XYZ file of C-alpha atoms in Angstrom:
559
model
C -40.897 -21.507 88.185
C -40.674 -23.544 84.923
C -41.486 -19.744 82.717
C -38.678 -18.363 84.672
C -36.317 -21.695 84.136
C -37.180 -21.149 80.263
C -36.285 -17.862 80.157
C -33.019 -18.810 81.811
C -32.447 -21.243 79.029
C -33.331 -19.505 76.236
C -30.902 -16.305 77.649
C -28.017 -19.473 77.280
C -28.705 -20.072 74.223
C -28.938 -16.326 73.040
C -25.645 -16.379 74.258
C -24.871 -19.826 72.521
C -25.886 -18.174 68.904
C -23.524 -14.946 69.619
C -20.061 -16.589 70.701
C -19.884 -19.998 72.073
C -21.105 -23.503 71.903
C -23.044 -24.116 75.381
C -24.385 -27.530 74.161
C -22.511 -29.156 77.098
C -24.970 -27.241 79.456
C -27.827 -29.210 78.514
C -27.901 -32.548 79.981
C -26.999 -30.314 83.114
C -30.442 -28.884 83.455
C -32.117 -32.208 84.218
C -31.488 -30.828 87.736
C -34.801 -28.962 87.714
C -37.929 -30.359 89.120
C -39.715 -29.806 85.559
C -39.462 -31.440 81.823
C -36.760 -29.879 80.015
C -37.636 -31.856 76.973
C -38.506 -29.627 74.716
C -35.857 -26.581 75.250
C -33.277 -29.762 74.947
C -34.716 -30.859 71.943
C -34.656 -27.352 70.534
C -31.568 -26.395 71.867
C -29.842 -29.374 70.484
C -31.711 -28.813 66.709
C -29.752 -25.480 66.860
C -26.294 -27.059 67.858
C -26.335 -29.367 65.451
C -26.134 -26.889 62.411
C -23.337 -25.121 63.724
C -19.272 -25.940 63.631
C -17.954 -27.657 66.449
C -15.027 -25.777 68.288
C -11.932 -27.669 67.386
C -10.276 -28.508 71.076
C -6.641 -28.999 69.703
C -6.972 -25.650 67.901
C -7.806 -23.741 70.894
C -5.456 -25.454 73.199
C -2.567 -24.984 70.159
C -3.872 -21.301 70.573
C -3.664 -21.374 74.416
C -0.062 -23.533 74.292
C 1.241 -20.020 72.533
C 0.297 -17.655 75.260
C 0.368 -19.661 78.198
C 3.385 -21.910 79.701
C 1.446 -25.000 79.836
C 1.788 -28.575 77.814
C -0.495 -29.652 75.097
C -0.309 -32.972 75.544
C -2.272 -32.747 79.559
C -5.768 -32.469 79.568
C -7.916 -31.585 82.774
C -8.214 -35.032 83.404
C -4.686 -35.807 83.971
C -3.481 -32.656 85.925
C -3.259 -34.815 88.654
C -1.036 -37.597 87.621
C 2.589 -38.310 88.230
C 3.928 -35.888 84.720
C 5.235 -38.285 82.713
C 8.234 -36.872 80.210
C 7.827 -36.089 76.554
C 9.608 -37.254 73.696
C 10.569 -34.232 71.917
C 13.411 -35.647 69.562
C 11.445 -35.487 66.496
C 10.685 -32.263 67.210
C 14.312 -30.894 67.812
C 14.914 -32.242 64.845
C 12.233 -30.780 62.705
C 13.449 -27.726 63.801
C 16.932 -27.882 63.635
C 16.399 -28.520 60.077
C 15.433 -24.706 59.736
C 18.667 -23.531 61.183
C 22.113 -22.397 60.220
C 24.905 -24.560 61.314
C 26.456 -21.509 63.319
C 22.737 -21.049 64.911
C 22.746 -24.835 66.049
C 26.239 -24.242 67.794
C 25.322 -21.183 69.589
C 22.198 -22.333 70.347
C 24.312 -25.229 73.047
C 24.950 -22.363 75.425
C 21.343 -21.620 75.586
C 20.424 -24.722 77.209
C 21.502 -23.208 80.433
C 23.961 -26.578 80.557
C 26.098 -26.884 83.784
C 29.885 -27.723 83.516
C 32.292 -27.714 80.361
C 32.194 -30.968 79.834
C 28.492 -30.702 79.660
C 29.072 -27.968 76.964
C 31.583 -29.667 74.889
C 29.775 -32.879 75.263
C 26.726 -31.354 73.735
C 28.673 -29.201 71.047
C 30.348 -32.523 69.817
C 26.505 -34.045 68.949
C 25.220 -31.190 66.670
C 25.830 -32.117 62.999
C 27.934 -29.903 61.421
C 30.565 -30.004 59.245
C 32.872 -28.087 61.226
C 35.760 -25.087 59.512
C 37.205 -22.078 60.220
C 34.796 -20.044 58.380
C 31.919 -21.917 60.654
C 34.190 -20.799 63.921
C 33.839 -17.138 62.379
C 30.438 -16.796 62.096
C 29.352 -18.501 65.721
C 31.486 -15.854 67.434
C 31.210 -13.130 64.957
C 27.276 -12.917 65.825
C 24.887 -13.927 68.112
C 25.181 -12.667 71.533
C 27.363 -14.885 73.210
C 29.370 -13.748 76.356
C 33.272 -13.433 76.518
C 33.534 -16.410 78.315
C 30.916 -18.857 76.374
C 33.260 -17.269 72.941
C 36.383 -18.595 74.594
C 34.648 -22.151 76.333
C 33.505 -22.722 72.221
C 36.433 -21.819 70.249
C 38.714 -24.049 72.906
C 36.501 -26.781 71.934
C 36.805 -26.120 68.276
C 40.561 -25.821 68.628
C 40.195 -29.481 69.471
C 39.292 -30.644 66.591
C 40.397 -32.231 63.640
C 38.625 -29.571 61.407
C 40.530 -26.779 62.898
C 44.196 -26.260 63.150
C 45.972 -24.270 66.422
C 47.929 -22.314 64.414
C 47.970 -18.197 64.602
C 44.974 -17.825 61.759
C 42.818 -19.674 63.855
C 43.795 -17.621 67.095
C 43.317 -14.276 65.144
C 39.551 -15.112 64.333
C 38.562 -15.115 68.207
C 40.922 -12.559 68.993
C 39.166 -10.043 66.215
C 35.643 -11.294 67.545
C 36.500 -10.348 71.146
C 38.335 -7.062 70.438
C 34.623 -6.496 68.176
C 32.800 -7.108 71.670
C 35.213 -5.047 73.741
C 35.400 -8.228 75.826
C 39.525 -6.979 76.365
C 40.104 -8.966 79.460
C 39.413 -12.161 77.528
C 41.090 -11.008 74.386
C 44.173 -10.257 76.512
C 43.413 -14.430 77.739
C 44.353 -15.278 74.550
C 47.209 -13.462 73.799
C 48.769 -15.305 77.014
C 47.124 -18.244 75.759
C 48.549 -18.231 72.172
C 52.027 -17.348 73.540
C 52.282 -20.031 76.351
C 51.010 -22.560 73.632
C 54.135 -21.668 71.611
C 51.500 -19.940 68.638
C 53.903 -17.077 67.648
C 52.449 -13.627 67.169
C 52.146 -12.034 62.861
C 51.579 -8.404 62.143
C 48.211 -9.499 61.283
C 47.232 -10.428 65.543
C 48.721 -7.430 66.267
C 46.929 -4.929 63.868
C 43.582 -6.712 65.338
C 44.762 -5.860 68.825
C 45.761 -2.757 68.224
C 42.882 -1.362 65.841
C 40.250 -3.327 68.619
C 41.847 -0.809 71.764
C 41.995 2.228 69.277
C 38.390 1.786 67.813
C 36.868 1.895 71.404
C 38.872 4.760 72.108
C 41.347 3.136 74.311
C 44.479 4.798 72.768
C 46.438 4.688 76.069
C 46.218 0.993 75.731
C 47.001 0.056 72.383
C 50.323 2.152 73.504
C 50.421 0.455 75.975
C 50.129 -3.017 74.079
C 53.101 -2.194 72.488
C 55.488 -1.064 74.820
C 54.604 -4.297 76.317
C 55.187 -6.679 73.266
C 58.065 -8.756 74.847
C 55.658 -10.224 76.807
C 53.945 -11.993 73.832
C 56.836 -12.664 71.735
C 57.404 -9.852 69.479
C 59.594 -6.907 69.333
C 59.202 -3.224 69.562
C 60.932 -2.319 66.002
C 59.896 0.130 63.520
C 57.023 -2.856 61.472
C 55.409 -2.864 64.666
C 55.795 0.483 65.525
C 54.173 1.038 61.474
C 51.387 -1.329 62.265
C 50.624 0.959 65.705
C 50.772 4.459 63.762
C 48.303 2.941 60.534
C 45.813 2.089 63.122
C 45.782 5.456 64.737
C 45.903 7.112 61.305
C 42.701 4.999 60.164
C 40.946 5.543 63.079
C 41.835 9.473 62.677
C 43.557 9.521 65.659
C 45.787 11.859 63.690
C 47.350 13.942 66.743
C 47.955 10.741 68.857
C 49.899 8.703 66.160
C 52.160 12.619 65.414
C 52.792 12.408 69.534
C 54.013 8.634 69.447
C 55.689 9.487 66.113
C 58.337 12.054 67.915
C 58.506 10.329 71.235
C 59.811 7.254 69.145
C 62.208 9.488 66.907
C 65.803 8.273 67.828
C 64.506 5.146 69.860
C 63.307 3.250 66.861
C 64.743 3.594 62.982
C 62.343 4.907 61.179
C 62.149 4.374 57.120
C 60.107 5.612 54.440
C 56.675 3.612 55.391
C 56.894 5.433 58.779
C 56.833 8.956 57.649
C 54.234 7.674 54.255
C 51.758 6.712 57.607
C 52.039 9.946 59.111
C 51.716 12.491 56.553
C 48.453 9.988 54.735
C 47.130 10.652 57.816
C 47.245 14.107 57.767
C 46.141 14.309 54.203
C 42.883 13.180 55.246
C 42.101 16.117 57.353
C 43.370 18.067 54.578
C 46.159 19.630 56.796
C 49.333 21.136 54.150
C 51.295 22.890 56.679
C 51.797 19.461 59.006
C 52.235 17.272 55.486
C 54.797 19.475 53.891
C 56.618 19.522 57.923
C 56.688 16.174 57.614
C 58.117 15.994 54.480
C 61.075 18.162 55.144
C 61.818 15.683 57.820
C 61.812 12.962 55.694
C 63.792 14.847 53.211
C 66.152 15.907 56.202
C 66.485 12.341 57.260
C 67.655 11.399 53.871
C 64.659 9.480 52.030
C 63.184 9.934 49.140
C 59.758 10.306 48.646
C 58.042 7.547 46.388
C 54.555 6.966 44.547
C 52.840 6.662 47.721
C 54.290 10.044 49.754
C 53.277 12.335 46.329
C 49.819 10.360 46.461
C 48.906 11.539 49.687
C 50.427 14.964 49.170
C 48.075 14.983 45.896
C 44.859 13.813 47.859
C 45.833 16.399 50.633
C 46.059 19.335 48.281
C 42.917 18.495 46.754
C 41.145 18.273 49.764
C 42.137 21.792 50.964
C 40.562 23.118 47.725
C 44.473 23.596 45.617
C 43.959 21.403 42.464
C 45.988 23.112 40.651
C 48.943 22.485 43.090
C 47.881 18.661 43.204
C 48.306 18.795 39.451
C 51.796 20.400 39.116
C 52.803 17.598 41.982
C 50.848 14.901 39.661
C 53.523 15.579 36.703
C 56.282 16.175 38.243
C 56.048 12.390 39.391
C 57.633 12.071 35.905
C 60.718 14.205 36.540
C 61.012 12.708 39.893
C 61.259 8.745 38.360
C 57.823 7.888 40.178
C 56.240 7.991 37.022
C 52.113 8.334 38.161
C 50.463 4.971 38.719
C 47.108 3.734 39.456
C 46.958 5.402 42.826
C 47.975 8.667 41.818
C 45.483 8.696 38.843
C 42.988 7.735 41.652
C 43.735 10.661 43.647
C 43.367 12.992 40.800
C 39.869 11.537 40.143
C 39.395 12.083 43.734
C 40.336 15.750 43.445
C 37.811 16.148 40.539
C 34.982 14.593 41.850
C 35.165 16.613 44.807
C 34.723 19.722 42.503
C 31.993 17.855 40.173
C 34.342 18.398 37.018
C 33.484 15.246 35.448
C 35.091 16.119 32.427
C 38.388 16.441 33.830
C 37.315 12.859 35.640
C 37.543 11.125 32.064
C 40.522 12.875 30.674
C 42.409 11.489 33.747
C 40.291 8.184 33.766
C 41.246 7.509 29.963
C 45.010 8.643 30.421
C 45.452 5.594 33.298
C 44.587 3.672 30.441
C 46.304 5.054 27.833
C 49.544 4.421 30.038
C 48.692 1.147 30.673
C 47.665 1.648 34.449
C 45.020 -0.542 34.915
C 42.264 0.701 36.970
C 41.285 -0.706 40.593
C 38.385 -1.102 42.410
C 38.693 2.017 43.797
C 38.430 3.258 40.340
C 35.476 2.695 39.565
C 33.838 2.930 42.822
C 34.770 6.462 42.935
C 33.718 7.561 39.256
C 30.298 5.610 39.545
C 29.592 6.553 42.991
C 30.563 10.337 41.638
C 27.866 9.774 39.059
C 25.106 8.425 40.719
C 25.872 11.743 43.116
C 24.839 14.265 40.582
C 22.209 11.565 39.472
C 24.561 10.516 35.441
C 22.796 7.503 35.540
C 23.310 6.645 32.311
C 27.509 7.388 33.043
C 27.285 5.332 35.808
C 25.643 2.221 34.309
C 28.699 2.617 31.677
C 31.259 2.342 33.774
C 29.921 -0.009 35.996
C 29.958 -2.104 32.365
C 33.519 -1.534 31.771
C 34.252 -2.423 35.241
C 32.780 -5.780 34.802
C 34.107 -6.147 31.373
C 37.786 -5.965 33.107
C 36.862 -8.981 35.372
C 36.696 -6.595 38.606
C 33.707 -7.867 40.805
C 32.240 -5.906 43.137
C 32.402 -6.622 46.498
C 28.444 -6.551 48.859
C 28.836 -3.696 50.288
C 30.197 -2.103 47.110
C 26.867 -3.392 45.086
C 24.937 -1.904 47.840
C 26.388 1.607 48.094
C 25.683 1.674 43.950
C 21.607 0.674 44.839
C 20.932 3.016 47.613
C 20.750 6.138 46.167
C 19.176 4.712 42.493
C 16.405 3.807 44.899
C 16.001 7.161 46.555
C 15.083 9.020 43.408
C 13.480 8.173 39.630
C 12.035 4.403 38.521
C 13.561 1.175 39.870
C 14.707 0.190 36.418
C 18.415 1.345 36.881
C 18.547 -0.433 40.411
C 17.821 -3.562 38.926
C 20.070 -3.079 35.881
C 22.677 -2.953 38.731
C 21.642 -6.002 40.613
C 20.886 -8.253 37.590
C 24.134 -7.424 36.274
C 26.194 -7.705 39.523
C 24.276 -11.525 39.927
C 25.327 -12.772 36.574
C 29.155 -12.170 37.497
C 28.566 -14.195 40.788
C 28.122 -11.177 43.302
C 26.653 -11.468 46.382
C 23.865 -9.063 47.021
C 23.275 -8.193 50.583
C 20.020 -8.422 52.597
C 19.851 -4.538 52.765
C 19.924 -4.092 49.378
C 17.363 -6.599 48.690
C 14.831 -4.449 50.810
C 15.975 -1.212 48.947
C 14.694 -2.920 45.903
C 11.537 -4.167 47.393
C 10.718 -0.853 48.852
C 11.029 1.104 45.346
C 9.273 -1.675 42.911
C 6.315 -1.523 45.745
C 6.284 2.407 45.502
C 5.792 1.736 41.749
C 3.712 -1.402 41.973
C 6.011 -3.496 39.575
C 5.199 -6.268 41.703
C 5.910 -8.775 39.167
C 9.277 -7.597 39.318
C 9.204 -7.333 43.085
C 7.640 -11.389 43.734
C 10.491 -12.555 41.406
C 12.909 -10.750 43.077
C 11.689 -12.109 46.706
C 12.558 -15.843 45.131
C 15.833 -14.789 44.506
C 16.076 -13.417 47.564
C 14.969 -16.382 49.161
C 17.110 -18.608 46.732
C 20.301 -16.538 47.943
C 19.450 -18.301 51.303
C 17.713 -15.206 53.122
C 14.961 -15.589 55.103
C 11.618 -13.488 54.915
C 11.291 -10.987 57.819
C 8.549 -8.641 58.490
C 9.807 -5.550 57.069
C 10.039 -7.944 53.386
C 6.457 -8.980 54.480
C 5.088 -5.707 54.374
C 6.751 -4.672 51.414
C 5.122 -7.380 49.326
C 1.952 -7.004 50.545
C 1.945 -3.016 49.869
C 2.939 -4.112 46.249
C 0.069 -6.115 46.340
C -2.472 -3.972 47.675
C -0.837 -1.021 44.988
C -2.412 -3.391 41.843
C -5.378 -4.328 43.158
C -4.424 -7.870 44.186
C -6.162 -7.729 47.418
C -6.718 -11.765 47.874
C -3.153 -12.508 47.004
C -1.998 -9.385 49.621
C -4.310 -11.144 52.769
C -2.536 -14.408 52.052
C 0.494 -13.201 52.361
C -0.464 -11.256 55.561
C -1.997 -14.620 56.938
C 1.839 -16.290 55.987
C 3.545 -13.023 57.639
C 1.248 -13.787 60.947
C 1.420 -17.531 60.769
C 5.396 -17.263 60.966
C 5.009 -14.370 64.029
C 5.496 -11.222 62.102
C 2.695 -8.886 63.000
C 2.502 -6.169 60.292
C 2.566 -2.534 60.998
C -0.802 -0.896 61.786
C -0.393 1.423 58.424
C 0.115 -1.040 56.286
C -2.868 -3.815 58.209
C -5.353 -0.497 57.745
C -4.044 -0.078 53.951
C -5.187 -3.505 53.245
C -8.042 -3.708 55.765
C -9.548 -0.483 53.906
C -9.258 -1.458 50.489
C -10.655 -5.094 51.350
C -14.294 -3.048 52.808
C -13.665 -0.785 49.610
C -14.084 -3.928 47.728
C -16.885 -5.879 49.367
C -14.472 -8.210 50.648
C -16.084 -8.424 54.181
C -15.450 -11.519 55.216
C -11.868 -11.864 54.328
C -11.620 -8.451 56.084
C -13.339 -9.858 59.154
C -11.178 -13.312 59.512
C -7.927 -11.044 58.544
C -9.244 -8.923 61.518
C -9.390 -11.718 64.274
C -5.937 -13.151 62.874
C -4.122 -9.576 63.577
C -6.260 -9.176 66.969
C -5.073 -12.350 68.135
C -1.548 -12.000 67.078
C -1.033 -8.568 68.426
C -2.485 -10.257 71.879
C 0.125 -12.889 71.425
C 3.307 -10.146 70.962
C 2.042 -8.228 73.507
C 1.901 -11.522 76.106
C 4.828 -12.541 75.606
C 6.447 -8.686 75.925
C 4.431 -8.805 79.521
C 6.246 -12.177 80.635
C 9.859 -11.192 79.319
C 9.662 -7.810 80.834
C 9.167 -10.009 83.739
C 11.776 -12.701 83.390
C 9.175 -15.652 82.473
C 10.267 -17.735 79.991
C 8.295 -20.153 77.969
C-alpha cells in the first residue's frame, strides 16, 4: 500500500516539474494511514526552487476571456455582490479618447429615455463646436435616430448656433448614411423653426438622393420645394442639373433640361451645366446641339462654355480642333484663362506629349494666368504616370514656391504610386516637403511609406517616421505594427522586432501568421530560443483570446 501511495506521489510531482505547481496537494495526503514525511519533505525541497504562479496574473489573464470580476475570489462567490467603484477607471480611459469618441460613446451605454441621454452627454468634458458636431455624426456608427437625439442636444447649446450651417452638417451626415426619412425630419424641422433654406442645403439634398441612385427623388425634391421655403427658379433648377452632371447622370439632367425648357428661364449657367456634362463622356455631337441652342436662344458663350468644348474635343481624341477653339478665345473677347490653359494640359497629358504640356504650362504664365491647384495636380500627377520623377519633384517645388498647399488627399495621390515602383527616397522628398508648409498627411499615406522603407529596410527612416506619425495624433494599428517589425527583422534587429511584437500583442493586435513565422524563424536561425519560446506562448495565448471573444460575439455575449 505505502509503494503504491509513493508511486502515486511521485507521478504528482512528475506532473508538478512539467506544468504546474501541485504544492497545495501535499498537506492533503496526511489522509493515508502511512508517514508521508519524507515525499513531503522532498516534494516541498523541489517547490521551493521554483517561481510561484502569480494569482492576479492568471486571474488578469482569465478576467480577458471570461465575463467574470477580478475583484471576487472563490471565497466570496457567495456573498451579497457588493458594487465597484470604477470612476478612476473611466477616467483613465477616457483620457485615451477623442472628444467625438467620448460623445458617441453615451449612446453605447444602452441609456433609457432622452433625458437620460442628454443628461449624460452634458457631463463628458468637451469643449463643444461645430467642427466637434461634424465628426460625432460624420463617423462612428450611430443610427439615424441617436444622429438626430445628439445634434438636438448640441443645438442647445451655447457652443452651437441654430442657424442653417449648423442644420446642413447633420443634414450632409444623414444623406451620407442614406438615413432619408430622417434627413427629410430635418428639412421639416429647419423650416418649421423658421431656419431658411441656402443653395448650399439644397445641393446636399439633392447630391445625397442622386449619389444613392435615387434620381426620381431628388426630382422629386424639387418639384416639391415650396414646401421648405424655396422656389423652383432657374438657381435651383442649376443646383439640380450640376448634381446630376457630377454624378454622370448625364441623360437624366438632358431629360429634366427639355421638360423645364419654357417653364423656367434658363441663362447661360444652365446650358454651361449641360454641355460640361457631356464633355465628360466625350460626346461632340450632343455638346455642339447644345450649343446651337444656346446660340439660338441668344447667349453668348463665355470662358467656361469654350472650356468644356476644349476638354470635350480632347477627350474624343481631336486636339487639334481643341486648339483652333483654344485661340480663337482671343477673337471671341474670352481671352484664355487659367481654366482653359488647364484643359489644354488636360488634352496633352492624355496623349503623353509632355512637351506640348510646358509650352502651354509656361504660356499661362507668361500671360499672367496664375496657375491653380488643378495645375499642378494634373502636370505632376502626369509625371509620376510615365514615372518623370525628377519633373515631378520640380513642379511640385514651384507649386509650393507660389504658396499653393496641397490638400491630404492631394499629398496622398502624389505618394502612392512613388511607392509602387523604385527607392522610397522620392516619397519622402514629397512628404518632408509637404510637412514643412503645414500639410496634413493622411493615415494612408503614412502606411504607404512604412510599407516601402520596410521593403528596403531603411528602418531608421521608417522608426522616425512612426513618431511623426504618432506626433500627428495617429494611433498605431496592427497593419503599422507589422510593418515595423518586418523593418526590423529586414536588418537583423531581431530583439528590438519581438519587443515591438510583445507592444503590438499587449495593446490586442495579433500579427499576421507570415509576418509571426518571419520573425519566429529568424529568432531559431539565431539561437534566440528562449525569446522565440516566450514570443510563442504570447501569440498562442492572444490568438486564443481573438478567437474567444469572435465565439461570444458571434453569439451575442458581451463582456
Amino acid at each position: 500500500m505505502a509503494f503504491r501511495s509513493r508511486q502515486l506521489v511521485q507521478f504528482l510531482s512528475r506532473i508538478n516539474t512539467t506544468r504546474y505547481n501541485f504544492s497545495c496537494l501535499s498537506s492533503s495526503f496526511s489522509i493515508f494511514p502511512f508517514s508521508t514525511l519524507d515525499v513531503q519533505s522532498n516534494l516541498s525541497n523541489q517547490t521551493k526552487n521554483r517561481p510561484e504562479i502569480d494569482e492576479r496574473r492568471v486571474l488578469d489573464e482569465l478576467s480577458d476571456l471570461l465575463p467574470i470580476s477580478r475583484n471576487n475570489s472563490i471565497p466570496n462567490l457567495y456573498k451579497a455582490s457588493i458594487p465597484v467603484k470604477q470612476t478612476d477607471c473611466s477616467r483613465l480611459v477616457d483620457g485615451f479618447l477623442l472628444p467625438e469618441e467620448k460623445l458617441r460613446g453615451v449612446f453605447l451605454q444602452n441609456l433609457s429615455g432622452r433625458a437620460a441621454i442628454e443628461h449624460a452627454l452634458s457631463n463628458v468634458n468637451v469643449n463643444l463646436s461645430l467642427d466637434l458636431v461634424a465628426k460625432v455624426v460624420d463617423r462612428g456608427n450611430l443610427g439615424g435616430e441617436a444622429m438626430v437625439l445628439f445634434f438636438n442636444w448640441a443645438i442647445k447649446q451655447p457652443d452651437i448656433g441654430k442657424d442653417v450651417y449648423s442644420y446642413n452638417v447633420i443634414v450632409k451626415a444623414l444623406g451620407r448614411r442614406k438615413f432619408f426619412d430622417f434627413m427629410v425630419e430635418m428639412l421639416h424641422e429647419m423650416s418649421e423653426g423658421g431656419v431658411s433654406f441656402n443653395f448650399e442645403t439644397l445641393s446636399i439634398v439633392m447630391d445625397s438622393f442622386i449619389r444613392a441612385r435615387r434620381v426620381y427623388k431628388a426630382i422629386e425634391m424639387f418639384e416639391n420645394l415650396e414646401e421648405f421655403g424655396m422656389q423652383c427658379n432657374v438657381e435651383s433648377l442649376n443646383v439640380l442639373l450640376r448634381c446630376l452632371c457630377r454624378r454622370l447622370h448625364i441623360g437624366a439632367a438632358n431629360s429634366f433640361f427639355n421638360a423645364m425648357r419654357g417653364k423656367i428661364s434658363f441663362n447661360v449657367a444652365t446650358y454651361d451645366i449641360i454641355i460640361g456634362g457631356w464633355s465628360k463622356l466625350g460626346r461632340v455631337i450632343e455638346v455642339e446641339r447644345v450649343l446651337k441652342e444656346m446660340v439660338d436662344e441668344g447667349f453668348s458663350p463665355d470662358s467656361s462654355t469654350y472650356c468644356s468644348l476644349i476638354e470635350c474635343l480632347g477627350r474624343s481624341g481631336r486636339v487639334d480642333d481643341a486648339v483652333e477653339i483654344f485661340d480663337a478665345m482671343k477673337e471671341k473677347g474670352c481671352g484664355p484663362d487659367t481654366n482653359a490653359y488647364n484643359a489644354m494640359i488636360s488634352n496633352y497629358i492624355t496623349i503623353r506629349d509632355f512637351d506640348e504640356c510646358m509650352k502651354y504650362y509656361k504660356g499661362m504664365l507668361s500671360n499672367k494666368c496664375e496657375p491653380n491647384m488643378d495645375t499642378y495636380t494634373k502636370l505632376i500627377s502626369g509625371f509620376l504616370k510615365i514615372r518623370k520623377v525628377a519633373d515631378a519633384l520640380e513642379i511640385f517645388e514651384e507649386m509650393l514656391d507660389r504658396g499653393i498647399v496641397p490638400s491630404t488627399g492631394t499629398i496622398t495621390s502624389f505618394i502612392e504610386p512613388l511607392c509602387s515602383y523604385g527607392p522610397p527616397y522620392a516619397a519622402l522628398m514629397i512628404y518632408n516637403k509637404a510637412r514643412k508648409v503645414g500639410c496634413k498627411v493622411s493615415l494612408s499615406a503614412y502606411k504607404l511609406l512604412f510599407m516601402r522603407l520596410s521593403r528596403f529596410g531603411k528602418c531608421g527612416m521608417l522608426l522616425n517616421l512612426w513618431h511623426e506619425m504618432q506626433e500627428s495624433g495617429y494611433s498605431t494599428d496592427g497593419e503599422v505594427y507589422e510593418y515595423v517589425i518586418c523593418g526590423l527583422c529586414s536588418i537583423g534587429q531581431l530583439e528590438n522586432a519581438a519587443l515591438v511584437m510583445e507592444e503590438s500583442l499587449s495593446k490586442g493586435f495579433c500579427p499576421s501568421r507570415l509576418v509571426y513565422s518571419k520573425l519566429s524563424n529568424k529568432l531559431l536561425a539565431s539561437d534566440y530560443l528562449e525569446r522565440a519560446r516566450k514570443l510563442f506562448l504570447k501569440v498562442r495565448v492572444a490568438r486564443h483570446k481573438a478567437n474567444a471573444r469572435r465565439a461570444w460575439r458571434s453569439k451575442g455575449w458581451h463582456f
